[in-house]
Every structure is written in structure tokens, then in C-alpha cells.
Amino acid sequence: AVAPSAPVAAPLATPPQPQPTNRVGEGRLQIVNEQQEFTTKLSASLDKWGMLDKGFAYDVVSVFGSQSTGKSTLLNRLFGTSFDVMDESKRQQTTKGIWMCPSAYSSTLVMDVEGTDGRERGEDQDFERKSALFSLASTEVLIVNLWEHQIGLYQGANMGLLKTVFEVNLGLFGGDGNSTQGRTKEKTLILFVIRDHVGATPIENLTATLTADMEKIWHTLSKPAHLSDTRLTDYFDLSFAALPHKILMPEKFEQAVVDLRRRFTDRTRSDYVFQPAYHKRIPADGVSFYMDGIWQQVLTNKDLDLPTQQELLAQFRCDEIATAVTETFTLNAKGVRKPIEAGTIVDGLGSLMEQWLAAATTTFDTAASRYHQGVYQRKRLDLLTNLHTSISPLHLGQLKNAHKATIAKFVADIAAALKGPSYDFAQVVTRCTAEARDGFLAIAKEVTIPGTEWEYQHELELLDDDLKLVADRSRADETKKMVNGIERTVKKGINEPVELALSKPSTDMWDSVLKTYRDVTKSSQTTYLAKATSYNCTTDENESALKTLALRSWLALRKKLEEQTADTVVLSTLRGSFEERFRYDDQGVPRVWKPEDDLDGAFKKARDDTLTLLPIFATVKPVDSDLLPPLPSPDPDYDVEEDSLDPSTAFTLVTPTRLNSLETRFKREADAAYVEAKRSMVSSVAQ
Ligand code: GDP
Ligand code: MG
């Protein structure tokens, strides 16, 4: 029997052993060479050994002990590795350094340390110390290999070195006293393998001696004050195994090795050595970086600060993973960039972006969450921020495109609605505005994905401004159309009454014209205001529209009056009036002049009576002077003859010169009528 937990007595029938995998003979790697340089090939070798993608599903074991105590021999037997063994016959020196080789029986990395014999040389002690520190910091199980006869001999058993290593170890795992959270308190299993166990001293005695030695070492360690109360068992578990003499009892040695191997491969055993508590929690693809970092710190002789190493590793790996993730992400986003820049609204862009982000974070989380949690979380935030930033132009682009398309549709919708035979302008604007906003908001909300700092409020405000601008412009057009319509109504309302009044000139003729004008303009204003209210016109717009309306109404009246006071019209009216008096009697019957009739007197009366009407046309002059309308002010948009707005000329229709000429022309026509009447009278006498 060997350790209580690991009986070495071999059963007669050997249970099936794990078969060597194809890694046997695939060689080993010198991870630290004679020049104390760390290899650049570790990751490549791990890959070759099929270990790189193992995540946490791998283990590390290394060995500690004096020179030529059969360490390499043991490792090769236990793990099927191919470390150099000293050739006894040649006393050939093995190559100094730290070596690594995969186990043939499980996903385990085995490390062997090779030193030189003469321990008295200071340089060698330095390397031993460094490699021991390195081993302890990077392995789950440290095999302490020693001869049975070394037990109890402090120097012989290399306990001095172990003490130094423990001291540094305490610096590593002890924490800084005030923050142990965030730092997993890691434990290491120290497995003593007692070589050339003869069996004279019971194994229990040997393990008791070793345990006592370890406790003694622990108590004499110089510990930081805040760790003075810590116990050995807070940091280490001890386990034991004994092996018979390899040369003298080869078969028993082999059997004991096979049995010891099961403790490294059979998870169901209670003495299975790779307990989770010992795992360093470094993903396999980070091992190279991590171990390199530890070695650099060993070299620079600083106390090994494992948390710092783990954080450095986490930073390095998280950055690497983030870079890979970002590449894929960028590739996805690239496909959408062109259409967005070309002004297209990409359907479902928000959910697309969420898919990319989900894929990116899932990939990142899977690979990076294995590393130091604080660093991982920080790098995750960085990654998200960067990803968000990189696609934020897509978000903005989509908003801009949606804005543009919405405005274009709004313009088209309003134009289409106003083409209809009947519509309520105010309702059209309200409906189209609501539809435009809804359409924009649907796109804006979809593309503004949660978890980002994105917003669409600003773009919505810009949209509202533009919608208002379009609506205002369209309302201005609509108002103009309305004013034109009212102007037509005004003209219709004035024309006939004016014609009628001026065809029957009388002293109160102007009163009737201006009354009509007053009523028509008043009702035009009422019509305008009723519609303008529903259009949401502003006070300024109303004021200006009413001014335009007043000006155009006045000009319409002026124009009609000018038409009705043109030479031909006035002459024709006078002629009518004269003929009525001269050629018809009081009953309206055509007169037949007889010689006894006072032709001259009748002619003179008819002519003079008619001539009194002529001055009435000259000026708009109602009996009731209140009826004279106020003159509108000029409008820069309207080219108007100044006469028609100047109070001194606006009401004058026929100038004195024209009056004279009209009088002359009228008299000539009347004279002709007189001559004709005279002739008809003479001829009737002659008959
Ligand atoms: P290392 O320097 O500790 O790695 O030792 P090696 O594995 O190179 O072996 C050194 C010498 O010890 C070799 O000549 C081995 O044959 C011999 N050796 C290996 N295992 C045993 C053992 O169990 N008992 C004895 N007495 N010698 C051994
Ligand atoms: Mg060796």
C-alpha cells in the first residue's frame, strides 16, 4: 500500500486502461530554452496536439524535485510522454529548460523541468527557482518527486526551494488583503511521489513526516501581515503516492505506475487529482499568452502577480476575439451601406442590425466569457459601443431616407387629394400629415434599436418642420385659388347692376352702383374669412388676402365703369335717351311730325334734357357721400395704374376734354335727327 487514498497494491486482473491517443510520439516542445527565452510556438503546438480549442477542458501537471530522481522517467511512464531521460551508461546531460508534452491518455499538458546537476552553482539555483515558480503558477497538480530516503532531510528533500516557492506563492494567491473578491482563491494539489519505496517504513509514517514538514515550512514563511492567519490548507491540498524501485522491482513499479495513472484519468475516483478547484481557468487558446506572461514576470524577478497576468491575458484575448467578431460584423453591415447611401429605405434594417449584434455578442461571449470577468465585461461594453458606432451611420441614413421619402409622398398625396372634384383642404392636410408622421415613425422606431444611445426625436422635429413648410406652401396656393374664385364672384356680382344703372343715367345712379359694390365686397370678405378659418390661415395671411381681395374688387369695379363710360357706350346711351324724348311721345308712340307741330321747340328740349345727363358720367358721385368706398392701398405684386388708386383721380371717369368732345359728337347726331325729322314733315306736307 502507498497513500491511504491511493492503494498501490495491484489487482490481479488489470482493468482496461485508456488507450494512448494518436498524440503519442508527436513530440514535445521546449517552452523555455537554455537562454531562458519563452517559445513562440506554443499555440501552434497546442493546435498540432489538438488542444487549442479545448476551452477549459484540459489540465496541466508539472513536476518538482532534485536532479536525477527519475522525474522524467516517471512522467514518461505515467503519461506516455517522451521527455529526455538521462542515459545512465553515458551520463549524458539532458537539455536544460522547461519542456511540455501532451499526455497520451487524456487532455493533459505535462511539463518537465530540466536543470543541471551541480546545485552549488548560483546560476542553476536561479533557474531552479524560476522554473519552480513558473510550474506552481501554471499547473493544477505539482508532483513533488523524492526518494524515500530524502524524507525528513530538509536540504536533501529540496525543502528550502519549496519554501521560497511557497513564499512567492502566497504573494500570488494571497490577494492584497482588502479585495479578495474578483480574485478566485486558487488551490493547488501537491502530490508527493515517493520513489524507491522499500516498504520498511509504513507509508502512513512517511506521509505524516511530509505533512509535518510542510506545516513547518508554512509556519516559518514570512507572510504579509494580513495573511498571518492563513493556513497551508487554504492554499494547498496534499496527496501522496509511493512507487517501488524501478530497477529492482520493475513489474511492481509498472503496476504502481498504471494504478497512479488512473488518478489522472478516471474522474469517477474520489482521489482523481484534477479537481475543478485547482483549474487556473485559462482557456486553452489563452495558455500560450498566459504562460509567456508568467515567465516574463519570473524573469524580471517581480513577485508573480497572477491576477495581473490573468487580466493582461484577458485583455489580449478579448481584443483578439473582438477584432474577429468585428470583422464579420463589418462585412454584414457593408452589404447595406450602399443602398442606404443611395437613398433607399432598407426594409427591416433594425432587425437586421439586431441580428448582427446578437451574432457578434454570442460569438464574443462564448469565447471571451472564460477570461477574467471584469476585463471581459469591460471589453464587451467596448465592443458593443464600437459596433453601435460603426452602424450608427446606417441608422441615421435610414432616418434621413425615410424623411425624404415621407416628404415626397406627402407632397404627392396632397396634390392628388386637391385634384379631386370636391375636398376639404383643412381635412386633406390633417389626414396627410398624420399619415406622413405615422409612416415615418414606423420606420424610425424599427431602426432605433434598444440598447443603443440612438434616437429619432431630432429627425422627427425636422420632419415636422418640413411637413409644415409643405402644408404652408400648399395652403398659400389654395388661398390664392380661393381669392381668385371670390374675385370672379365679385365681378359677376357687379357687372350687371353697373351696366343697368349706367344705361339709365340719373342723379342717384351712383348710389345704386356703390350700394351694390358695398354689398358684394362685404359678402366676399365673409366668404373668404369662413374658408380661411378652416385652412388655419394666420392673421397676417388673412390681412394680406383681404387686402388683395379689396384691391381686386375695386379694380374690377373701375374696369367695369371704364367700359361703361367709353365714348361709344356713353354716346349710345345719350342717343337712346334723346330719341326717347324726341321721336316718341309721352305714351311711347313714334311721333309723326305735322307742320303745326313745334318741331324746333321739341328738338331743343329733348337735346338739352339729354345733355344734362352727360356730366353725371364724369365722376362717381353718390348723393349719399358715405357710400364712396375707401380706396385700397397698392400692392407690389400688382401692376396698377396709379390713377385708379389716387383719390383725386380714382373717381373720375370722363375728363372735361372728353366731355366736350362727347357733347359735340352728341349734338351732331341730334342735329342729324332734327334734319331727318324736318324732312319727313316737309314731305308729308308736299303729299
Ligand atoms: P530526472 O533528472 O529527475 O528527470 O531523472 P531521469 O528520469 O533522467 O532519471 C535519472 C536516472 O535515474 C536514470 O538513469 C534512470 O534510469 C534512473 N531511474 C529512473 N527511475 C528510477 C527509479 O525509480 N529508481 C531508481 N533507483 N532509479 C531510477
Ligand atoms: Mg529529467
XYZ file of C-alpha atoms and ligand atoms in Angstrom:
716
model
C 0.000 0.000 0.000
C 1.092 3.563 -0.659
C -1.022 6.644 0.164
C -4.207 5.903 2.085
C -6.213 7.314 -0.731
C -4.229 5.590 -3.427
C -3.546 1.966 -2.678
C -0.723 0.769 -4.829
C -1.467 -2.930 -4.398
C -2.302 -4.045 -7.878
C -5.363 -6.141 -8.528
C -4.518 -9.343 -10.386
C -6.755 -8.579 -13.320
C -5.782 -5.186 -14.657
C -8.905 -3.152 -15.629
C -8.848 -1.696 -19.137
C -6.646 1.349 -19.395
C -7.350 4.434 -21.539
C -5.755 3.739 -24.869
C -2.960 6.062 -25.978
C -4.310 8.605 -28.464
C -2.515 9.428 -31.651
C -0.561 12.125 -29.863
C 1.968 9.531 -28.820
C 5.294 10.401 -30.285
C 4.056 13.658 -31.680
C 6.905 15.218 -29.873
C 7.437 17.723 -27.175
C 8.131 21.373 -27.115
C 10.828 23.237 -25.258
C 8.751 26.109 -23.938
C 11.704 27.766 -22.172
C 15.150 27.258 -23.662
C 18.674 27.460 -22.269
C 18.725 31.194 -22.897
C 15.617 31.454 -20.725
C 13.510 32.529 -23.676
C 9.867 31.583 -23.901
C 8.820 29.783 -27.076
C 6.804 31.427 -29.836
C 5.462 28.057 -30.944
C 3.268 27.085 -28.012
C -0.063 27.921 -29.649
C 0.964 26.187 -32.848
C 1.986 23.104 -30.878
C -1.227 23.106 -28.866
C -3.053 23.233 -32.171
C -0.998 20.350 -33.512
C -1.727 18.371 -30.349
C -5.453 19.022 -30.779
C -5.563 21.043 -27.559
C -6.105 24.607 -28.774
C -9.886 24.504 -28.926
C -10.396 22.617 -25.672
C -11.620 25.684 -23.790
C -11.346 24.739 -20.099
C -11.451 21.021 -20.839
C -7.783 20.352 -20.316
C -5.427 20.055 -17.374
C -1.851 20.900 -16.572
C 0.562 18.924 -14.420
C 4.214 19.544 -13.707
C 6.968 18.102 -11.625
C 9.340 19.371 -8.945
C 12.301 17.650 -7.387
C 16.028 17.206 -7.220
C 18.084 16.284 -10.211
C 18.177 12.686 -11.324
C 15.418 11.477 -9.092
C 13.699 9.803 -12.020
C 11.235 12.646 -12.705
C 11.337 12.401 -16.471
C 11.189 8.612 -16.249
C 8.083 8.847 -14.097
C 6.334 11.343 -16.375
C 7.035 9.246 -19.459
C 5.654 6.162 -17.793
C 2.638 7.918 -16.331
C 1.601 9.972 -19.371
C 3.201 8.252 -22.355
C 5.311 11.344 -22.935
C 8.771 11.471 -24.477
C 10.840 13.639 -22.169
C 14.579 13.131 -22.166
C 15.819 10.663 -19.612
C 19.406 10.642 -18.519
C 21.243 7.771 -20.080
C 22.874 6.053 -17.109
C 25.563 4.393 -19.179
C 26.746 7.577 -20.808
C 25.821 10.019 -18.016
C 24.712 12.147 -20.882
C 23.340 15.502 -19.869
C 19.725 16.329 -20.791
C 18.894 19.661 -22.391
C 18.216 22.358 -19.860
C 14.880 24.136 -19.946
C 11.187 23.603 -19.429
C 9.524 21.098 -21.670
C 5.915 20.372 -22.485
C 4.328 17.307 -23.925
C 0.673 16.221 -24.203
C -0.438 13.193 -22.248
C -1.285 10.187 -24.361
C -4.173 9.267 -22.086
C -6.178 12.441 -21.557
C -6.300 16.128 -22.450
C -3.460 16.932 -20.121
C -0.396 19.085 -20.696
C 2.624 17.695 -18.907
C 5.590 19.903 -18.056
C 9.061 18.653 -17.197
C 11.866 20.798 -15.869
C 15.453 20.028 -16.704
C 18.259 21.559 -14.748
C 21.906 20.647 -14.325
C 23.494 18.626 -11.664
C 25.727 20.916 -9.702
C 23.337 22.745 -7.417
C 26.124 24.709 -5.819
C 26.363 26.939 -8.913
C 24.280 30.022 -8.184
C 23.118 30.299 -11.742
C 21.495 26.912 -11.578
C 19.706 27.652 -8.378
C 18.344 30.724 -10.053
C 16.930 28.683 -12.889
C 15.526 26.083 -10.498
C 13.783 28.763 -8.533
C 12.390 30.383 -11.644
C 11.170 27.161 -13.125
C 9.618 26.095 -9.827
C 7.751 29.391 -9.569
C 6.631 29.006 -13.120
C 5.455 25.442 -12.565
C 3.494 26.299 -9.476
C 1.813 29.294 -11.102
C 0.720 27.430 -14.173
C -0.233 23.938 -13.040
C -3.119 22.331 -11.226
C -1.112 19.465 -9.845
C 2.508 19.784 -8.817
C 4.182 16.408 -8.467
C 6.923 16.630 -5.833
C 9.194 13.765 -6.663
C 11.602 12.492 -3.991
C 13.426 9.395 -2.824
C 12.073 7.707 0.243
C 15.411 8.225 1.962
C 15.226 12.005 1.350
C 12.140 12.314 3.539
C 12.894 14.208 6.697
C 16.088 15.694 5.291
C 15.357 19.349 4.831
C 18.137 20.122 2.387
C 18.115 16.740 0.751
C 14.447 16.963 0.002
C 14.897 20.394 -1.562
C 12.603 21.896 1.068
C 14.434 25.226 1.016
C 13.420 25.792 -2.550
C 9.885 24.696 -1.797
C 9.758 27.259 0.996
C 10.858 30.036 -1.318
C 8.294 28.977 -3.854
C 5.592 28.926 -1.196
C 6.542 32.393 -0.074
C 6.159 33.782 -3.537
C 3.067 31.705 -3.948
C 1.467 33.425 -1.011
C 2.167 36.711 -2.744
C 0.411 35.319 -5.784
C -2.723 33.931 -4.272
C -2.986 35.757 -1.006
C -4.547 38.851 -2.528
C -3.819 42.370 -1.326
C -5.783 41.973 1.863
C -8.669 44.304 1.103
C -10.041 42.902 -2.104
C -10.343 39.206 -2.420
C -13.491 39.473 -4.473
C -12.850 39.191 -8.163
C -9.839 37.048 -7.439
C -10.612 33.417 -7.209
C -8.620 31.920 -4.420
C -6.929 29.137 -6.282
C -5.716 25.957 -4.771
C -3.016 23.683 -5.978
C -2.673 19.984 -5.360
C 0.772 18.904 -4.233
C 1.202 15.241 -4.982
C 4.190 13.711 -3.299
C 5.518 10.721 -5.181
C 7.832 8.727 -3.004
C 10.332 6.830 -5.132
C 12.130 3.624 -4.336
C 9.681 2.915 -1.618
C 11.087 -0.078 0.117
C 8.199 -0.688 2.453
C 10.160 -0.927 5.708
C 8.681 2.328 6.925
C 4.886 2.318 6.696
C 3.542 4.822 4.194
C 1.470 6.476 6.938
C 4.652 7.424 8.789
C 6.171 8.860 5.636
C 3.127 10.957 4.786
C 2.894 12.170 8.364
C 6.516 13.309 8.224
C 5.971 15.054 4.908
C 2.783 16.742 6.142
C 4.568 17.929 9.279
C 7.455 19.237 7.184
C 5.018 21.159 5.033
C 3.249 22.658 8.054
C 6.610 23.641 9.470
C 7.573 25.332 6.247
C 4.224 27.137 6.190
C 4.644 28.446 9.724
C 8.155 29.704 9.139
C 7.192 31.512 5.920
C 7.444 35.274 6.079
C 3.818 36.123 5.394
C 2.319 39.525 4.768
C 0.669 40.794 7.968
C -2.881 40.469 6.673
C -2.234 36.835 5.754
C -0.566 35.786 9.005
C -3.584 33.704 9.996
C -3.820 31.738 6.799
C -3.252 28.032 6.863
C -1.458 25.758 4.463
C -4.749 24.082 3.633
C -6.202 27.409 2.482
C -3.879 27.183 -0.491
C -2.727 23.611 -0.898
C -4.090 20.138 -0.749
C -1.567 17.392 -0.121
C -1.730 13.952 -1.578
C 0.685 11.047 -1.648
C 1.770 8.077 -3.679
C 4.655 5.621 -3.382
C 6.389 3.709 -6.134
C 8.598 0.649 -5.783
C 12.182 0.584 -7.055
C 12.053 0.727 -10.833
C 15.216 -1.236 -11.426
C 14.895 -3.787 -8.636
C 11.150 -4.386 -8.878
C 10.257 -3.449 -12.467
C 6.918 -5.290 -12.587
C 5.693 -3.884 -9.307
C 6.896 -0.456 -10.411
C 4.910 -0.762 -13.662
C 1.796 -1.895 -11.813
C 2.057 1.006 -9.353
C 2.514 3.458 -12.230
C -0.574 2.109 -14.015
C -2.557 2.499 -10.844
C -1.249 6.013 -10.247
C -2.150 6.907 -13.839
C -5.804 6.175 -13.108
C -5.800 9.016 -10.619
C -5.053 11.309 -13.555
C -7.626 9.839 -15.942
C -10.577 8.443 -14.020
C -12.923 11.240 -12.990
C -15.112 8.870 -11.024
C -12.412 8.183 -8.491
C -12.541 10.062 -5.223
C -8.789 10.642 -5.446
C -8.985 11.985 -9.012
C -6.342 14.690 -9.000
C -7.745 17.289 -11.446
C -10.441 18.713 -9.216
C -12.144 21.905 -10.569
C -10.802 23.937 -7.656
C -7.277 23.519 -8.993
C -8.039 24.691 -12.537
C -6.449 28.025 -13.423
C -9.456 28.929 -15.613
C -7.336 29.876 -18.562
C -8.970 28.786 -21.846
C -6.649 26.583 -23.898
C -6.283 29.207 -26.612
C -5.010 31.634 -23.975
C -2.462 29.307 -22.420
C 0.392 30.473 -24.609
C -0.122 34.152 -23.832
C -0.708 33.427 -20.160
C 2.343 31.245 -19.618
C 4.536 33.604 -21.598
C 3.394 36.443 -19.340
C 4.127 34.442 -16.216
C 7.570 33.562 -17.490
C 8.319 37.213 -18.292
C 7.403 38.138 -14.730
C 9.528 35.339 -13.349
C 12.412 36.664 -15.425
C 12.012 40.260 -14.331
C 12.045 38.868 -10.821
C 8.905 40.617 -9.736
C 6.591 38.817 -7.455
C 4.287 36.874 -9.644
C 1.053 38.729 -9.767
C -1.343 36.228 -11.163
C -4.419 38.429 -11.234
C -2.463 40.948 -13.293
C -1.381 38.149 -15.603
C -4.928 36.982 -15.938
C -6.135 40.487 -16.672
C -3.415 41.019 -19.253
C -4.310 37.735 -20.850
C -7.987 38.602 -20.788
C -7.309 41.972 -22.399
C -5.221 40.417 -25.107
C -7.607 37.617 -25.884
C -10.781 39.682 -25.595
C -9.257 42.173 -28.031
C -8.383 39.370 -30.438
C -11.859 37.880 -30.217
C -13.476 41.298 -30.557
C -11.421 42.004 -33.671
C -12.554 38.775 -35.307
C -16.156 39.405 -34.310
C -15.985 42.968 -35.608
C -14.691 41.770 -38.976
C -17.715 39.563 -39.556
C -19.993 42.259 -38.274
C -18.497 44.871 -40.579
C -18.885 42.521 -43.521
C -22.604 42.163 -42.734
C -23.067 45.906 -42.424
C -21.211 46.532 -45.668
C -23.981 44.922 -47.711
C -26.438 47.543 -46.537
C -24.219 50.608 -46.713
C -24.537 51.125 -50.479
C -28.344 51.114 -50.680
C -28.559 53.383 -47.646
C -26.120 55.839 -49.185
C -28.099 55.659 -52.416
C -31.167 56.851 -50.523
C -33.023 53.564 -50.231
C -35.053 52.675 -47.175
C -33.838 49.193 -46.274
C -36.776 47.108 -45.090
C -36.325 45.720 -41.589
C -32.908 47.301 -41.148
C -33.419 47.449 -37.386
C -33.994 43.730 -37.031
C -31.107 43.056 -39.408
C -28.800 45.112 -37.208
C -30.115 43.350 -34.117
C -29.329 40.017 -35.756
C -25.777 41.094 -36.498
C -25.346 42.358 -32.961
C -26.789 39.190 -31.465
C -24.479 37.055 -33.584
C -21.495 39.197 -32.629
C -22.194 39.169 -28.901
C -22.962 35.453 -28.853
C -19.665 34.679 -30.537
C -17.826 37.083 -28.279
C -19.499 35.803 -25.107
C -18.791 32.177 -25.956
C -15.097 32.777 -26.441
C -14.395 35.683 -24.092
C -16.534 34.929 -21.052
C -13.971 32.330 -19.987
C -11.495 35.068 -19.202
C -11.194 37.419 -16.284
C -14.741 38.591 -15.651
C -14.027 42.259 -15.037
C -11.973 42.567 -18.200
C -14.463 40.510 -20.196
C -17.380 42.701 -19.146
C -15.432 45.876 -19.874
C -14.309 44.617 -23.280
C -17.858 43.530 -24.021
C -19.084 47.071 -23.381
C -16.288 48.460 -25.559
C -17.196 46.030 -28.309
C -20.875 46.942 -28.170
C -20.093 50.646 -28.192
C -17.818 50.196 -31.198
C -20.334 48.071 -33.067
C -23.078 50.580 -32.357
C -20.862 53.419 -33.518
C -19.939 51.571 -36.688
C -23.574 51.102 -37.742
C -24.900 54.358 -36.403
C -24.483 55.924 -39.902
C -26.890 53.266 -41.177
C -29.396 54.277 -38.528
C -29.005 57.950 -39.400
C -29.084 57.205 -43.137
C -32.298 55.256 -42.807
C -33.869 58.152 -40.871
C -32.737 60.661 -43.499
C -34.038 58.483 -46.322
C -37.324 57.979 -44.515
C -37.592 61.732 -44.011
C -37.033 62.406 -47.714
C -39.422 59.722 -48.891
C -42.058 60.842 -46.408
C -41.933 64.440 -47.598
C -42.084 63.373 -51.267
C -45.110 61.202 -50.567
C -46.727 63.972 -48.553
C -46.387 66.429 -51.440
C -47.783 63.862 -53.886
C -50.648 62.861 -51.572
C -51.769 66.455 -51.082
C -51.537 67.197 -54.790
C -53.601 64.088 -55.580
C -56.233 64.949 -52.992
C -56.536 68.533 -54.276
C -57.136 67.229 -57.793
C -60.406 65.677 -56.658
C -63.713 67.322 -57.589
C -64.538 68.282 -54.035
C -62.405 68.294 -50.940
C -61.966 69.998 -47.646
C -58.489 71.442 -47.745
C -58.066 71.536 -43.989
C -59.069 67.874 -43.713
C -56.715 66.892 -46.518
C -53.770 68.485 -44.726
C -54.678 66.960 -41.362
C -55.071 63.468 -42.827
C -51.916 63.585 -44.961
C -49.843 64.977 -42.082
C -50.977 62.197 -39.748
C -50.268 59.556 -42.386
C -46.812 61.001 -43.081
C -45.863 61.056 -39.385
C -47.150 57.528 -38.814
C -45.215 56.242 -41.804
C -42.022 57.939 -40.675
C -42.396 56.849 -37.064
C -42.864 53.199 -38.056
C -39.521 53.228 -39.868
C -37.792 55.366 -37.241
C -38.866 53.150 -34.347
C -37.884 49.988 -36.197
C -34.397 51.244 -36.941
C -33.770 52.695 -33.458
C -32.796 49.509 -31.692
C -32.820 49.203 -27.907
C -29.564 49.158 -26.011
C -28.091 51.917 -28.144
C -27.998 55.628 -27.482
C -29.729 56.253 -30.777
C -32.822 58.434 -31.045
C -35.079 59.765 -33.766
C -36.589 62.733 -31.939
C -34.431 65.271 -33.729
C -35.179 63.853 -37.158
C -38.887 63.836 -36.255
C -38.693 67.515 -35.404
C -37.034 68.233 -38.759
C -39.775 66.232 -40.447
C -42.476 68.184 -38.632
C -40.859 71.428 -39.778
C -40.777 70.266 -43.386
C -44.332 68.957 -43.285
C -45.441 72.334 -42.014
C -43.469 74.070 -44.738
C -45.120 71.998 -47.451
C -48.543 72.443 -45.882
C -47.995 76.220 -45.651
C -46.959 76.409 -49.273
C -49.889 74.370 -50.372
C -52.231 76.450 -48.224
C -50.853 79.614 -49.791
C -51.639 78.179 -53.236
C -55.038 77.135 -52.068
C -55.753 80.557 -50.583
C -54.702 82.186 -53.833
C -57.093 79.915 -55.715
C -59.840 80.815 -53.302
C -59.194 84.541 -53.670
C -59.348 84.137 -57.468
C -62.679 82.383 -57.137
C -64.081 85.095 -54.919
C -62.819 87.715 -57.340
C -64.824 86.044 -60.113
C -67.914 86.134 -57.903
C -67.309 89.790 -57.166
C -67.107 90.582 -60.880
C -70.283 88.666 -61.568
C -71.981 90.486 -58.736
C -71.029 93.953 -60.015
C -71.197 93.762 -63.799
C -74.943 93.554 -64.473
C -76.099 96.057 -61.875
C -73.456 98.539 -63.113
C -74.495 98.090 -66.743
C -78.119 98.520 -65.809
C -77.546 101.601 -63.662
C -75.351 103.362 -66.197
C -77.742 102.644 -69.066
C -80.338 104.697 -67.215
C -78.342 107.685 -66.030
C -79.890 109.631 -63.184
C -78.682 111.693 -60.251
C -78.910 108.752 -57.789
C -77.305 106.374 -60.278
C -74.048 106.248 -58.259
C -75.826 105.493 -55.031
C -77.235 102.329 -56.528
C -73.866 101.311 -58.075
C -71.965 101.853 -54.837
C -74.604 100.103 -52.733
C -74.231 97.038 -54.901
C -70.471 97.326 -54.652
C -70.600 97.600 -50.902
C -72.811 94.522 -50.557
C -70.745 92.426 -52.948
C -67.402 93.245 -51.307
C -68.805 92.698 -47.851
C -70.061 89.253 -48.772
C -66.746 88.436 -50.472
C -64.930 89.136 -47.230
C -67.309 86.972 -45.277
C -66.814 84.131 -47.733
C -63.051 84.437 -47.501
C -62.927 84.504 -43.719
C -65.165 81.472 -43.393
C -62.885 79.372 -45.570
C -59.644 80.808 -44.246
C -60.558 79.803 -40.725
C -60.831 76.158 -41.724
C -57.495 76.392 -43.559
C -55.766 77.582 -40.395
C -54.547 80.725 -42.122
C -52.621 83.141 -39.941
C -53.773 86.681 -39.152
C -51.056 88.053 -41.401
C -52.133 85.815 -44.247
C -55.756 86.868 -43.764
C -54.838 90.525 -43.684
C -52.844 90.234 -46.871
C -55.501 88.123 -48.635
C -58.247 90.596 -47.682
C -56.156 93.475 -48.955
C -55.645 91.674 -52.244
C -59.344 90.981 -52.433
C -60.234 94.627 -51.754
C -57.792 95.845 -54.378
C -59.020 93.416 -56.993
C -62.665 94.179 -56.251
C -62.052 97.882 -56.642
C -60.114 97.345 -59.876
C -62.947 95.153 -61.167
C -65.402 97.951 -60.468
C -63.135 100.537 -62.029
C -62.734 98.428 -65.125
C -66.437 97.917 -65.485
C -67.073 101.646 -65.018
C -64.418 102.491 -67.613
C -66.068 100.084 -70.028
C -69.445 101.576 -69.382
C -68.138 105.136 -69.818
C -66.287 104.508 -73.064
C -67.171 107.035 -75.837
C -69.339 104.681 -77.848
C -71.240 103.433 -74.790
C -71.896 106.956 -73.485
C -72.911 108.222 -76.941
C -75.219 105.278 -77.446
C -76.820 105.869 -74.042
C -77.281 109.610 -74.826
C -78.656 108.769 -78.255
C -81.175 106.415 -76.690
C -82.219 108.985 -74.144
C -82.538 111.707 -76.829
C -84.531 109.517 -79.188
C -86.882 108.515 -76.431
C -87.647 112.161 -75.796
C -87.623 113.410 -79.372
C -89.006 110.591 -81.529
C -91.541 109.155 -79.137
C -94.445 110.846 -77.418
C -95.409 110.566 -73.768
C -97.157 107.233 -74.463
C -94.120 105.870 -76.163
C -95.662 106.050 -79.605
C -93.420 107.187 -82.524
C -94.160 110.716 -83.470
C -95.193 111.744 -86.965
C -94.293 115.350 -87.307
C -97.002 117.636 -88.747
C -96.423 121.170 -89.954
C -98.300 122.634 -86.981
C -96.063 120.814 -84.520
C -93.374 122.822 -82.670
C -90.520 120.745 -84.048
C -87.851 123.249 -83.101
C -89.063 123.541 -79.512
C -89.368 119.784 -79.057
C -85.921 119.244 -80.541
C -84.297 121.806 -78.289
C -85.942 120.389 -75.171
C -85.031 116.810 -75.943
C -81.460 117.790 -76.772
C -80.918 119.968 -73.706
C -82.565 117.490 -71.320
C -80.287 114.763 -72.612
C -77.219 116.965 -72.341
C -77.867 117.395 -68.583
C -77.195 113.634 -68.220
C -73.716 113.776 -69.704
C -71.923 115.293 -66.651
C -73.312 112.517 -64.403
C -70.984 110.059 -66.141
C -67.962 112.216 -65.480
C -67.462 111.444 -61.787
C -68.538 108.779 -59.331
C -70.536 110.995 -57.050
C -73.289 109.475 -54.948
C -75.910 111.650 -53.280
C -75.057 109.873 -50.038
C -71.337 110.607 -49.845
C -70.877 107.893 -47.191
C -71.269 105.406 -49.971
C -67.964 106.432 -51.530
C -65.731 103.411 -50.815
C -62.308 103.803 -49.207
C -59.613 103.304 -51.800
C -57.422 100.173 -51.426
C -53.695 100.533 -50.975
C -51.413 99.487 -53.814
C -49.912 96.008 -53.859
C -46.317 95.500 -55.026
C -47.409 92.237 -56.676
C -49.933 94.115 -58.785
C -49.189 96.439 -61.611
C -51.890 99.038 -61.301
C -52.390 102.405 -62.996
C -51.848 104.976 -60.311
C -54.955 106.909 -61.391
C -57.207 104.180 -60.164
C -55.925 104.423 -56.591
C -55.357 108.149 -56.276
C -58.372 109.774 -54.552
C -58.064 112.835 -56.807
C -58.470 110.764 -59.949
C -59.852 107.417 -58.895
C -63.464 108.536 -59.097
C -63.101 110.476 -62.354
C -64.303 108.539 -65.357
C -64.614 111.160 -68.125
C -62.271 114.124 -68.347
C -63.600 117.627 -69.253
C -61.946 117.415 -72.687
C -63.689 114.156 -73.387
C -66.910 115.635 -72.062
C -66.622 118.478 -74.622
C -65.888 116.113 -77.440
C -68.781 113.875 -76.423
C -71.085 116.838 -76.272
C -70.052 117.947 -79.761
C -70.479 114.442 -81.158
C -73.823 114.038 -79.489
C -75.063 117.421 -80.802
C -74.050 116.446 -84.299
C -76.025 113.240 -84.046
C -79.012 115.131 -82.592
C -78.775 117.669 -85.431
C -78.943 114.855 -87.924
C -82.066 113.549 -86.232
C -83.570 117.029 -86.380
C -82.810 117.359 -90.103
C -84.367 113.976 -90.745
C -87.493 114.909 -88.780
C -87.773 118.193 -90.686
C -87.527 116.411 -93.988
C -90.197 113.938 -93.094
C -92.504 116.794 -92.091
C -91.912 118.678 -95.397
C -92.529 115.578 -97.420
C -95.790 114.886 -95.574
C -96.909 118.493 -96.414
C -95.923 118.050 -100.041
C -98.104 114.959 -100.361
P 15.458 13.281 -13.693
O 16.692 14.055 -13.812
O 14.841 13.531 -12.341
O 14.482 13.633 -14.761
O 15.784 11.732 -13.767
P 15.743 10.794 -15.023
O 14.351 10.420 -15.306
O 16.509 11.407 -16.127
O 16.492 9.566 -14.434
C 17.747 9.661 -13.855
C 18.273 8.295 -13.611
O 17.546 7.623 -12.612
C 18.220 7.429 -14.840
O 19.446 6.755 -15.030
C 17.126 6.439 -14.563
O 17.365 5.171 -15.134
C 17.139 6.320 -13.075
N 15.865 5.971 -12.557
C 14.630 6.260 -13.101
N 13.637 5.834 -12.318
C 14.235 5.274 -11.237
C 13.726 4.649 -10.073
O 12.510 4.512 -9.867
N 14.641 4.227 -9.171
C 15.932 4.390 -9.385
N 16.758 3.987 -8.445
N 16.458 4.937 -10.467
C 15.621 5.375 -11.392
Mg 14.621 14.910 -16.297
